[in-house]
mmCIF file of C-alpha atoms in Angstrom:
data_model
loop_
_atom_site.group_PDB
_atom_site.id
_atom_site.type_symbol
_atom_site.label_atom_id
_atom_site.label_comp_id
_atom_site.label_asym_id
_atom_site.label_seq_id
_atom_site.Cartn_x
_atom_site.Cartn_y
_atom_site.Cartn_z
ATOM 1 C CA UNK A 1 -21.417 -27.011 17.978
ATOM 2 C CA UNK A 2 -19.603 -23.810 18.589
ATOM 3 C CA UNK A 3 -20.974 -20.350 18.020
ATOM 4 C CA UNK A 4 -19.682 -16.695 17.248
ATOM 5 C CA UNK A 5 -19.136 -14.809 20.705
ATOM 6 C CA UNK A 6 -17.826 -11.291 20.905
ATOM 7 C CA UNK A 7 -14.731 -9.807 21.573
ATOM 8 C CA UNK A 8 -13.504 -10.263 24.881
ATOM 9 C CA UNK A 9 -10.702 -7.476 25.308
ATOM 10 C CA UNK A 10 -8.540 -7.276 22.576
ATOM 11 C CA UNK A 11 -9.201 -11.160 21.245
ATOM 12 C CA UNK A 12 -11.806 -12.487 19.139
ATOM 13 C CA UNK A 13 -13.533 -15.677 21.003
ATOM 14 C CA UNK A 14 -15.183 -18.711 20.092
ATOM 15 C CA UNK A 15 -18.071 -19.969 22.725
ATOM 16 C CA UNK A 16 -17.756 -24.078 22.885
ATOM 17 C CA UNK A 17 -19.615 -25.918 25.074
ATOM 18 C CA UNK A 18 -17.448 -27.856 27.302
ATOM 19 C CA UNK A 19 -17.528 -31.626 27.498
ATOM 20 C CA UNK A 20 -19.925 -33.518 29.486
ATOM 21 C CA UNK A 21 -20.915 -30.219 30.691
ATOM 22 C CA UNK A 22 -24.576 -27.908 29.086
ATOM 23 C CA UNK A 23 -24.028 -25.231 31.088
ATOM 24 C CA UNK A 24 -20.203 -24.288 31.497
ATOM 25 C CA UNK A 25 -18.647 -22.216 28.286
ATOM 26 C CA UNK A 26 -14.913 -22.113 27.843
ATOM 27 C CA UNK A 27 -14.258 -19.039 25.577
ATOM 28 C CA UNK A 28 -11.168 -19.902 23.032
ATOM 29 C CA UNK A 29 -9.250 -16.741 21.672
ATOM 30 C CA UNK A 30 -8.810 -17.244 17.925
ATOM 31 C CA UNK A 31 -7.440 -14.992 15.131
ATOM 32 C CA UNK A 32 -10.540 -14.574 13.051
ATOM 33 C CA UNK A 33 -9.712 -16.748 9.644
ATOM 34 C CA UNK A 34 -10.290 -14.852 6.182
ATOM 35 C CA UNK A 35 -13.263 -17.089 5.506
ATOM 36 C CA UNK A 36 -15.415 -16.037 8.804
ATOM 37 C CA UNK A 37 -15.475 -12.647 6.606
ATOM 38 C CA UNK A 38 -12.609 -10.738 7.444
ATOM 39 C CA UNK A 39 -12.621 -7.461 5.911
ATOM 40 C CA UNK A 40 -11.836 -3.843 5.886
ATOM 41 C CA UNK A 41 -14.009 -1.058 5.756
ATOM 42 C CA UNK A 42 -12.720 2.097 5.389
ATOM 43 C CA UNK A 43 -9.610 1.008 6.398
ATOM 44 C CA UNK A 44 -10.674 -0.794 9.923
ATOM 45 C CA UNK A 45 -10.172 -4.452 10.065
ATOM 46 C CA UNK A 46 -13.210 -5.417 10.649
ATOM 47 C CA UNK A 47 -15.275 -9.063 11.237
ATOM 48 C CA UNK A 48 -18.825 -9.936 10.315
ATOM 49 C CA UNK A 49 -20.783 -12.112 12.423
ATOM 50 C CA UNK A 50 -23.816 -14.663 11.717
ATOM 51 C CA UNK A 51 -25.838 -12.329 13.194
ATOM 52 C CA UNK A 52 -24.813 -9.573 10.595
ATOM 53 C CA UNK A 53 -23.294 -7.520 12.928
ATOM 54 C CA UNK A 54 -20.113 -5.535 12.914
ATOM 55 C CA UNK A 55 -17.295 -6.053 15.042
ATOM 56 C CA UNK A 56 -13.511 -3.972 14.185
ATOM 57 C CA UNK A 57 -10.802 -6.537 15.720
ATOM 58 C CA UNK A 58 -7.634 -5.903 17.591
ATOM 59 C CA UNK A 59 -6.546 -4.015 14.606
ATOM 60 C CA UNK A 60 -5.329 -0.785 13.228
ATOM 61 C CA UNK A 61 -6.333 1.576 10.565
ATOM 62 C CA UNK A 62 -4.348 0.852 6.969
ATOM 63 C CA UNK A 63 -1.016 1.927 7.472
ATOM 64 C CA UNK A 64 -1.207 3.024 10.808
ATOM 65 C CA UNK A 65 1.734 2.019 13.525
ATOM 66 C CA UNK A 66 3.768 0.862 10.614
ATOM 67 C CA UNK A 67 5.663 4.228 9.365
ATOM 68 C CA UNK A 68 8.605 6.067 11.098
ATOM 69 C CA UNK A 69 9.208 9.060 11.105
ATOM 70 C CA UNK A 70 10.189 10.982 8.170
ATOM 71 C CA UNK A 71 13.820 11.971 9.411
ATOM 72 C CA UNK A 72 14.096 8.574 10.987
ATOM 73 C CA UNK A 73 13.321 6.418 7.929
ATOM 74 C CA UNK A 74 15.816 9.196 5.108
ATOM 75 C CA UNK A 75 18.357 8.923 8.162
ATOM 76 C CA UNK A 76 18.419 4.887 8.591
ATOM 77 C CA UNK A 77 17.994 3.468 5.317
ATOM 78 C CA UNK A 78 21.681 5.368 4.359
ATOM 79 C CA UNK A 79 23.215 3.724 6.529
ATOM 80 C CA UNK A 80 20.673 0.752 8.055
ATOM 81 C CA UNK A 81 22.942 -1.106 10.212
ATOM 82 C CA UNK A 82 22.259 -4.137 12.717
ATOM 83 C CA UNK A 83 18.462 -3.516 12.811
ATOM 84 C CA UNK A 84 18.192 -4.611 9.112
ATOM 85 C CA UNK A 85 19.816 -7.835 9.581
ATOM 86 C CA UNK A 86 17.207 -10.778 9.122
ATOM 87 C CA UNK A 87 16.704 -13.420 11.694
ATOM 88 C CA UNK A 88 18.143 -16.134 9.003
ATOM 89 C CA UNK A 89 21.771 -15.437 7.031
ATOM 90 C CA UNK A 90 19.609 -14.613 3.368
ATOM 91 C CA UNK A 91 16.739 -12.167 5.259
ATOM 92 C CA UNK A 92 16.576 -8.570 5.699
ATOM 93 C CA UNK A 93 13.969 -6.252 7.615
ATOM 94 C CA UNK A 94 12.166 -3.432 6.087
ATOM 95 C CA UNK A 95 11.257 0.045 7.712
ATOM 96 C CA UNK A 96 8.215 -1.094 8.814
ATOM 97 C CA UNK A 97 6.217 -1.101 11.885
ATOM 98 C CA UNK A 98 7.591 -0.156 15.058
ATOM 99 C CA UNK A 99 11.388 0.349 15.929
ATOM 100 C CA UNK A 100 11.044 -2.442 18.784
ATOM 101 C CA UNK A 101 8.871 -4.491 16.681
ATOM 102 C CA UNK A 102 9.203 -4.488 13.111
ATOM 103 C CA UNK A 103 6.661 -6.212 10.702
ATOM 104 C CA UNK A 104 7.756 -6.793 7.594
ATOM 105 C CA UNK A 105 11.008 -9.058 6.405
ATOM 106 C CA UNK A 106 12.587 -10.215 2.976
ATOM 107 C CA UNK A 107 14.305 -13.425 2.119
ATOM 108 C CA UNK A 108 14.977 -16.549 0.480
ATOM 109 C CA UNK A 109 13.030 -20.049 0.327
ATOM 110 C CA UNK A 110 12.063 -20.305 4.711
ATOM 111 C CA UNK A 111 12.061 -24.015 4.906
ATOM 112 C CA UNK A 112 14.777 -26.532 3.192
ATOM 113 C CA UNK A 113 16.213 -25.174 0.584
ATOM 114 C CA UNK A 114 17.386 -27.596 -1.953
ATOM 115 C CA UNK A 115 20.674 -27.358 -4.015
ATOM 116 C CA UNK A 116 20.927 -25.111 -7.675
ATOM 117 C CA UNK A 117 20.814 -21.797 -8.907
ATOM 118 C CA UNK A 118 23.543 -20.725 -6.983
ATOM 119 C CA UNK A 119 23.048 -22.187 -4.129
ATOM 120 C CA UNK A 120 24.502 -25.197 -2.625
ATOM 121 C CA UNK A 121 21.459 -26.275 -0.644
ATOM 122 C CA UNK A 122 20.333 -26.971 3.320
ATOM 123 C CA UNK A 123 20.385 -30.045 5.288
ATOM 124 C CA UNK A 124 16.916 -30.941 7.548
ATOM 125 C CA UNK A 125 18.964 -29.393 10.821
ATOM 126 C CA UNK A 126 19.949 -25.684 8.622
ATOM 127 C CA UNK A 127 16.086 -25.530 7.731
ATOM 128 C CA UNK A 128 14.865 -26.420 10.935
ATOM 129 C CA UNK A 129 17.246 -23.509 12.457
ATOM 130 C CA UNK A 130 16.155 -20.991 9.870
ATOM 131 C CA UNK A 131 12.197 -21.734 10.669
ATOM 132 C CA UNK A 132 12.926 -21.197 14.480
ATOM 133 C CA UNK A 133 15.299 -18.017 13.753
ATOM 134 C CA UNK A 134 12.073 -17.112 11.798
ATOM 135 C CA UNK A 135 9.397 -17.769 14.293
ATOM 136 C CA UNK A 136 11.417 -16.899 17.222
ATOM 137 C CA UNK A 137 11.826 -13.643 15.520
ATOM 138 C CA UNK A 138 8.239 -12.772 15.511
ATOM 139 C CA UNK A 139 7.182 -14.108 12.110
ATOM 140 C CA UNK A 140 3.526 -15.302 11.680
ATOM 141 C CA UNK A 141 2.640 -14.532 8.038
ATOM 142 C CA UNK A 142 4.607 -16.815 5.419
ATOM 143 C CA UNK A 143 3.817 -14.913 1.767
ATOM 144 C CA UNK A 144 5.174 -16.805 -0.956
ATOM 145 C CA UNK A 145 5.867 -15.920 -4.387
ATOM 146 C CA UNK A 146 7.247 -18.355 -6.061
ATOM 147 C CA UNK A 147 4.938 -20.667 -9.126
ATOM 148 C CA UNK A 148 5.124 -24.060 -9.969
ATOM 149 C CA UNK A 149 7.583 -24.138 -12.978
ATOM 150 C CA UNK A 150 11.169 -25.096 -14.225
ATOM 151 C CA UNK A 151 13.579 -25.306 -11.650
ATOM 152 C CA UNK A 152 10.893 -23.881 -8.559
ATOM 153 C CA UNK A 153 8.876 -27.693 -9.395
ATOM 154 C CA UNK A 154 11.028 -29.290 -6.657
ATOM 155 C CA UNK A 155 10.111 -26.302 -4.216
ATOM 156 C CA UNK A 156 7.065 -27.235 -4.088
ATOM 157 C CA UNK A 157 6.445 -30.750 -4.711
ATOM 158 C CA UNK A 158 9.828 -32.345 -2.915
ATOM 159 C CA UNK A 159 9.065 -33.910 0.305
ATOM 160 C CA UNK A 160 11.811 -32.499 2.208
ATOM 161 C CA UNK A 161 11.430 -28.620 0.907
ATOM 162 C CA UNK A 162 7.564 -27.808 0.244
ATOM 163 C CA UNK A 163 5.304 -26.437 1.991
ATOM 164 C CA UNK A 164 3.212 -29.193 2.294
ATOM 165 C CA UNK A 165 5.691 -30.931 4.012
ATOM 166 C CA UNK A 166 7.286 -28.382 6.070
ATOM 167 C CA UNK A 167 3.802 -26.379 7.025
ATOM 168 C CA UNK A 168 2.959 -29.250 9.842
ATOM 169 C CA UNK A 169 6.440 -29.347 10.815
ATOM 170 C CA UNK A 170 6.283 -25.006 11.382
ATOM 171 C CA UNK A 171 3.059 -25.059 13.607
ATOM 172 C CA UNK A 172 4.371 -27.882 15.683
ATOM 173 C CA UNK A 173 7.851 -25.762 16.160
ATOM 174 C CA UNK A 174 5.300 -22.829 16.805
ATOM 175 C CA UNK A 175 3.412 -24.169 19.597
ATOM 176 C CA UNK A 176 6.444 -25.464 21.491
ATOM 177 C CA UNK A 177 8.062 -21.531 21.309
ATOM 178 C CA UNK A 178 4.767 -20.031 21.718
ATOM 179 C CA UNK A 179 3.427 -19.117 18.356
ATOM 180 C CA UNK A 180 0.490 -20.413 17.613
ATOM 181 C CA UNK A 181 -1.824 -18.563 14.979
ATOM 182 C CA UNK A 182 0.926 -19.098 11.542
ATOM 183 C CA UNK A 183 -0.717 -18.153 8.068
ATOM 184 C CA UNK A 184 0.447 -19.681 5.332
ATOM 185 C CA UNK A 185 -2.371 -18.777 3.037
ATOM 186 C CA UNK A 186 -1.309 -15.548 1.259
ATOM 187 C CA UNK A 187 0.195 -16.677 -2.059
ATOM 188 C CA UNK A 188 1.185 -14.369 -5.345
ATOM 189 C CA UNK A 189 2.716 -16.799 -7.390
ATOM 190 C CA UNK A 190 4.920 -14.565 -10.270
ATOM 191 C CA UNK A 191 7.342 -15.734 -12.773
ATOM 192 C CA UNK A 192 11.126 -16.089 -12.166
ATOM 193 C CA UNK A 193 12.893 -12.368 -12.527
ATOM 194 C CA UNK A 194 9.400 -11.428 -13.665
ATOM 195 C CA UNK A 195 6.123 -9.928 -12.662
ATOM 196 C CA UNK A 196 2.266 -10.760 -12.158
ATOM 197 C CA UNK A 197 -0.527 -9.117 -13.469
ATOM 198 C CA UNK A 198 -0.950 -5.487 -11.721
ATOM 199 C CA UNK A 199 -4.531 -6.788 -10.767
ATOM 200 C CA UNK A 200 -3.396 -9.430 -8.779
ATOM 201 C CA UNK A 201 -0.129 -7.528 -7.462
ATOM 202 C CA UNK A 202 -2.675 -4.619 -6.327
ATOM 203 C CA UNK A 203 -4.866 -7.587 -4.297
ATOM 204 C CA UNK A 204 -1.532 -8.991 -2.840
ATOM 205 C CA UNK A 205 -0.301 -5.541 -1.656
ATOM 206 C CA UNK A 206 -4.154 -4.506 -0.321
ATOM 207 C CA UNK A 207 -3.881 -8.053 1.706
ATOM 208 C CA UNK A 208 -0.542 -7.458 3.277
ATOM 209 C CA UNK A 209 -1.616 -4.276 4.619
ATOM 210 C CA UNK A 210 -4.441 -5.613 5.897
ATOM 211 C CA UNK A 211 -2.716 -8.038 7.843
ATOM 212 C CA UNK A 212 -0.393 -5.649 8.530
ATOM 213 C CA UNK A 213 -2.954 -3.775 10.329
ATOM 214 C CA UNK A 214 -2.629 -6.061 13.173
ATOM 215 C CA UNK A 215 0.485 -5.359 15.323
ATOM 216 C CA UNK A 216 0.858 -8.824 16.326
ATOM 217 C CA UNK A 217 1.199 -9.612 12.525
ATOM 218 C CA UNK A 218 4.707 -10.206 11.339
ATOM 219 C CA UNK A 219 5.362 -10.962 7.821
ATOM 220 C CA UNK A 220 8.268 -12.973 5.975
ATOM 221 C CA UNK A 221 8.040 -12.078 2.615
ATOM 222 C CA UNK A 222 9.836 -14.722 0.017
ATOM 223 C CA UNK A 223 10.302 -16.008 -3.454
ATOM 224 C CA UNK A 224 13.464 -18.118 -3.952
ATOM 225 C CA UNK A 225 16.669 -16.073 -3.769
ATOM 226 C CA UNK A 226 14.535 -13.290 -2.014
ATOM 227 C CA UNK A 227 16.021 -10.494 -4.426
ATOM 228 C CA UNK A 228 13.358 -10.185 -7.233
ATOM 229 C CA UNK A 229 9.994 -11.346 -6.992
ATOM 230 C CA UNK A 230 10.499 -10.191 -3.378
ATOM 231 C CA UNK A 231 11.926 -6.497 -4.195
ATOM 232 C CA UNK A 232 8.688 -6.085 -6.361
ATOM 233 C CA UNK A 233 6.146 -6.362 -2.998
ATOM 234 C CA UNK A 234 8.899 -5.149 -1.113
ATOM 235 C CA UNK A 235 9.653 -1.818 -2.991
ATOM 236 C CA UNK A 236 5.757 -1.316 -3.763
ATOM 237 C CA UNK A 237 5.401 -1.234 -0.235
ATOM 238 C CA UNK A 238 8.090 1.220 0.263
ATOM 239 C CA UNK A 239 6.371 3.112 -2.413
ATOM 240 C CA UNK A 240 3.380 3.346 -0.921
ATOM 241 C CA UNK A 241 4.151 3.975 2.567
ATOM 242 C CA UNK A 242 6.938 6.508 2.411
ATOM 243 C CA UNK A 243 6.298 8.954 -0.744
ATOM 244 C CA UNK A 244 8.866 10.565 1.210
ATOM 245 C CA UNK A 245 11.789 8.396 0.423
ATOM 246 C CA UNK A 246 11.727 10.916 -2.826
ATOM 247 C CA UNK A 247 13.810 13.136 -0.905
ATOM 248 C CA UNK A 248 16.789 10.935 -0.325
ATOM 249 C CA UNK A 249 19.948 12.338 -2.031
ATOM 250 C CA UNK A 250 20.562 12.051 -5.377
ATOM 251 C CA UNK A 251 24.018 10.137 -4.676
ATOM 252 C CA UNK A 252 22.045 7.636 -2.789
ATOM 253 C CA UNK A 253 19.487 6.653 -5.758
ATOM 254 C CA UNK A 254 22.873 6.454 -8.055
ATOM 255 C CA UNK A 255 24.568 4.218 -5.670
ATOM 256 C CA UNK A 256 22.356 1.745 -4.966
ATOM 257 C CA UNK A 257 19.491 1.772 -7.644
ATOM 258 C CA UNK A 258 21.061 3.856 -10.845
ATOM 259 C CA UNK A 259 24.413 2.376 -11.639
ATOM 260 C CA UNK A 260 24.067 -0.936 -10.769
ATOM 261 C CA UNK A 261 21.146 -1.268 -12.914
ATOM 262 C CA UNK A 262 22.931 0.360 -15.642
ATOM 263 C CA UNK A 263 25.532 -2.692 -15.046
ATOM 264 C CA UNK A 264 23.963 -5.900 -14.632
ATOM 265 C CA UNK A 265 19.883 -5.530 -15.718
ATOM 266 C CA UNK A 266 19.078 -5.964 -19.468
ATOM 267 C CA UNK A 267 17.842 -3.881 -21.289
ATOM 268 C CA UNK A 268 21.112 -1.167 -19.923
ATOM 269 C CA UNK A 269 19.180 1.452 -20.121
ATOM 270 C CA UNK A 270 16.041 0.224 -18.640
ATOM 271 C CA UNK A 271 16.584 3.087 -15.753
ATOM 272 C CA UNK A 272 16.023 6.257 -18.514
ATOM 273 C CA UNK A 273 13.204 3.916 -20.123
ATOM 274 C CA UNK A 274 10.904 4.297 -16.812
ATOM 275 C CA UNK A 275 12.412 7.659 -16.164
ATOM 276 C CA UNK A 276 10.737 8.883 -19.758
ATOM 277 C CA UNK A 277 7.822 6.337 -19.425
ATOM 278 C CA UNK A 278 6.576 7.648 -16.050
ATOM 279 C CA UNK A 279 7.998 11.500 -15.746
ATOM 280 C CA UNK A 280 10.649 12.709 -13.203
ATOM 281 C CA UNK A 281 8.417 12.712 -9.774
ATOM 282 C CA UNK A 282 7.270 9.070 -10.351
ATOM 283 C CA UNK A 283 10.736 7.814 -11.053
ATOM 284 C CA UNK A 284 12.439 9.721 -8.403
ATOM 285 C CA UNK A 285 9.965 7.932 -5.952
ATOM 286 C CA UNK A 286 10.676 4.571 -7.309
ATOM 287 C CA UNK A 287 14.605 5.188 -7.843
ATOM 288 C CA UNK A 288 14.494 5.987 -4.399
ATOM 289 C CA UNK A 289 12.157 2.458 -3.148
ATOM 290 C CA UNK A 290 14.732 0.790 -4.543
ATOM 291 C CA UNK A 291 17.521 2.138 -3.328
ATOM 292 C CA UNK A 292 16.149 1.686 0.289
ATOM 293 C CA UNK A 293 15.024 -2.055 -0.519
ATOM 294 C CA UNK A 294 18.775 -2.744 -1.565
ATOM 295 C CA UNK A 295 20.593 -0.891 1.108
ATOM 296 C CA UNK A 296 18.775 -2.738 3.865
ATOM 297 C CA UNK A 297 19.345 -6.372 1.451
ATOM 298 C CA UNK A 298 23.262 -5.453 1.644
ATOM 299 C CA UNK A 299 22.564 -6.060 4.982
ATOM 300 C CA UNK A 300 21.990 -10.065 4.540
ATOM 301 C CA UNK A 301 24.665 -12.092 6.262
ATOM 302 C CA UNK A 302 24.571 -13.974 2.360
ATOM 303 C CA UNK A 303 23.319 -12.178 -0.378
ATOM 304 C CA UNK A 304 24.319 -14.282 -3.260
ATOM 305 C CA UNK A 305 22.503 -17.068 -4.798
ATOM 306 C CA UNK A 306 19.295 -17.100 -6.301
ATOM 307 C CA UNK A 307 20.141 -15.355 -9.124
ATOM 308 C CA UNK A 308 20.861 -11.369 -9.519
ATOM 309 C CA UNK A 309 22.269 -10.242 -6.296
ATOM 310 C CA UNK A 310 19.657 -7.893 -5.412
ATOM 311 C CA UNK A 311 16.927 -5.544 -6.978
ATOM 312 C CA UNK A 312 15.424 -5.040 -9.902
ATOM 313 C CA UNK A 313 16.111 -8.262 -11.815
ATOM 314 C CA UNK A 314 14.357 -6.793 -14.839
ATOM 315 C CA UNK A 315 12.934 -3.447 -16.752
ATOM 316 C CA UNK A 316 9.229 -5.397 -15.933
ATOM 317 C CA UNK A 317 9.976 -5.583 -12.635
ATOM 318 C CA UNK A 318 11.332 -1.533 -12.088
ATOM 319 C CA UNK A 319 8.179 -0.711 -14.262
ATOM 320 C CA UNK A 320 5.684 -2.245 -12.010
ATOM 321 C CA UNK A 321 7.074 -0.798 -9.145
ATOM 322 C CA UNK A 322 6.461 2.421 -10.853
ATOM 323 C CA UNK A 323 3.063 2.084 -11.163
ATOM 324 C CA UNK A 324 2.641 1.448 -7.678
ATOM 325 C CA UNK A 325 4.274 4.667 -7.010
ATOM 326 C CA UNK A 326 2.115 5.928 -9.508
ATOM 327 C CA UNK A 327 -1.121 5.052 -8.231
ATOM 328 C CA UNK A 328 -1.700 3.761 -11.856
ATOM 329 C CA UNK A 329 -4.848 1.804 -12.424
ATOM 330 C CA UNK A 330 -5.351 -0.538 -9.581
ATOM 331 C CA UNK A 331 -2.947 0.676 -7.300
ATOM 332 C CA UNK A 332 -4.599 3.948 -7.191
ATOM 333 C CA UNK A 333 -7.085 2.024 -4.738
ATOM 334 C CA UNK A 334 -4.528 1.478 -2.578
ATOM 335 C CA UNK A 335 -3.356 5.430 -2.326
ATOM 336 C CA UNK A 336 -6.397 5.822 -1.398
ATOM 337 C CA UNK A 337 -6.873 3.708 1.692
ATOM 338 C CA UNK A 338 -3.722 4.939 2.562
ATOM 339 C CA UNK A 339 -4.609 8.369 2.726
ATOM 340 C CA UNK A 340 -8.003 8.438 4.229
ATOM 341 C CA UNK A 341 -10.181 9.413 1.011
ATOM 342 C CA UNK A 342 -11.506 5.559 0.444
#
């Protein structure tokens, strides 16, 4: 019985009659879900309406709000510090959004993690503190990219560590601290110290920024570990947000991207692979993602467990981010929308 309204100041309202009343309206503010057509249009969030109208949302243009400056980004992922550290012990932040506010963290499994792959595991009162760290924190957006398979089955069918099980549990913790409008909906599932199809990475990436482009939005990034899977969104983000992490010093790309990939990822010389593959401007940029991505992960409280300790976990993984930075086949959409000529 409710209808579409319009936006009252900066919220998106639903008209429902009250009860035992015909006359009185109580206007509820709502985030506008992705299936009452949530869009973007030339890089304005934007809502359509029954009535076929157009309405843009308390939103910003793609990419807007969530850069720093280009001094202020070369200058703090050197040497990131305290504002990197994640709200939970295996979390980091990411240069993105504003200094005060920042929009976009990395980490491991957010509910109960269960014991293996280096990890010893979580009791129901360690999860429960890493959810409110979480949510206190800001986080709204839960992106997960973990699949179904081998030893990821009991993430997400065990009744104590899925997200069907936890997902009640989150919104209930998120009304009693205050936030209310959690999405758990954006999903990428990709294989274990692999990739997903650059279609479907390209449609994750154009989705973050989109919710991104709300600067209430705060998104928690994860696969299991937090290292892998989650360096590939991460760094493609970096990528595509800061071509001007090219210019950090060569010593920096060696230290944190170069050498250790020349130590612990297979094949050993996967680094002069994408540097031949992809030409010296392309690689420099991605080099350089990475490098970032891993200087603000050193900043975890834990950073083992979950496999590799940090980014890339594979010569896939370093290659997709490449095309990314590229702007190779369906990523070149995104370039686009990011600078202004979609």
């Amino acid at each position: 019985s409710s209808r579409f309204s319009t936006q009252r100041g900066q919220q998106w309202c639903w008209s429902v009659p009250l009860p035992g009343s015909a006359l009185s309206l109580a206007q509820l503010p709502l985030r506008p879900p992705r299936s009452s057509g949530l869009f973007c249009s030339q890089g304005i969030l934007s809502m359509e309406s029954p009535d076929g109208g157009c309405h843009q949302s308390n939103s910003r243009r793609i990419g807007e709000g969530l850069r720093w400056s280009e001094e202020d980004v070369l200058r703090e992922v050197v040497d990131p510090g305290a504002w990197a550290r994640g709200p939970h012990s295996r979390s980091n932040w990411l240069p993105i959004g504003q200094r005060e506010r920042l929009q976009f963290c990395v980490g491991g499994w957010p509910f109960k993690l269960p014991s293996g792959y280096g990890i010893s595991g979580e009791s129901d009162e360690e999860a429960e503190t890493k959810v409110r760290l979480l949510l206190e924190a800001g986080v709204t957006t839960f992106v997960n990219l973990t699949q179904s398979t081998t030893h990821e089955l009991l993430l997400s069918t065990a009744s104590n560590s899925s997200y069907a099980s936890w997902e009640p549990r989150v919104r209930l913790l998120g009304t009693r601290i205050g936030a209310s409008t959690l999405n758990f909906s954006i999903k990428c599932p990709m294989p274990d110290e692999g990739v997903t199809s650059d279609d479907l990475l390209a449609k994750l990436l154009e989705e973050l920024l989109e919710e991104l482009c709300d600067q209430e939005r705060v998104l928690y990034v994860h696969c299991y570990g937090g290292h892998g899977r989650s360096g590939v969104v991460g760094c493609s983000i970096l990528c595509l947000l800061y071509p001007c992490l090219a210019k950090l010093p060569q010593s920096q790309r060696d230290e944190w991207c170069v050498e250790p990939m020349r130590s612990y990822v297979w094949p050993r010389d996967a680094v002069d692979r994408m540097r031949l593959k992809f030409g010296a401007e392309v690689a420099q940029l991605t080099e350089s993602a990475v490098a970032a991505f891993n200087r603000c992960h050193s900043e975890r409280v834990f950073e083992l467990g979950g496999g590799c300790l940090r980014f890339p976990h594979s010569l896939d993984q370093l290659e997709q981010v490449a095309r990314v930075a590229s702007g190779e086949g369906p990523f070149a959409r995104l370039h686009g929308l990011l600078d202004g000529s979609l």
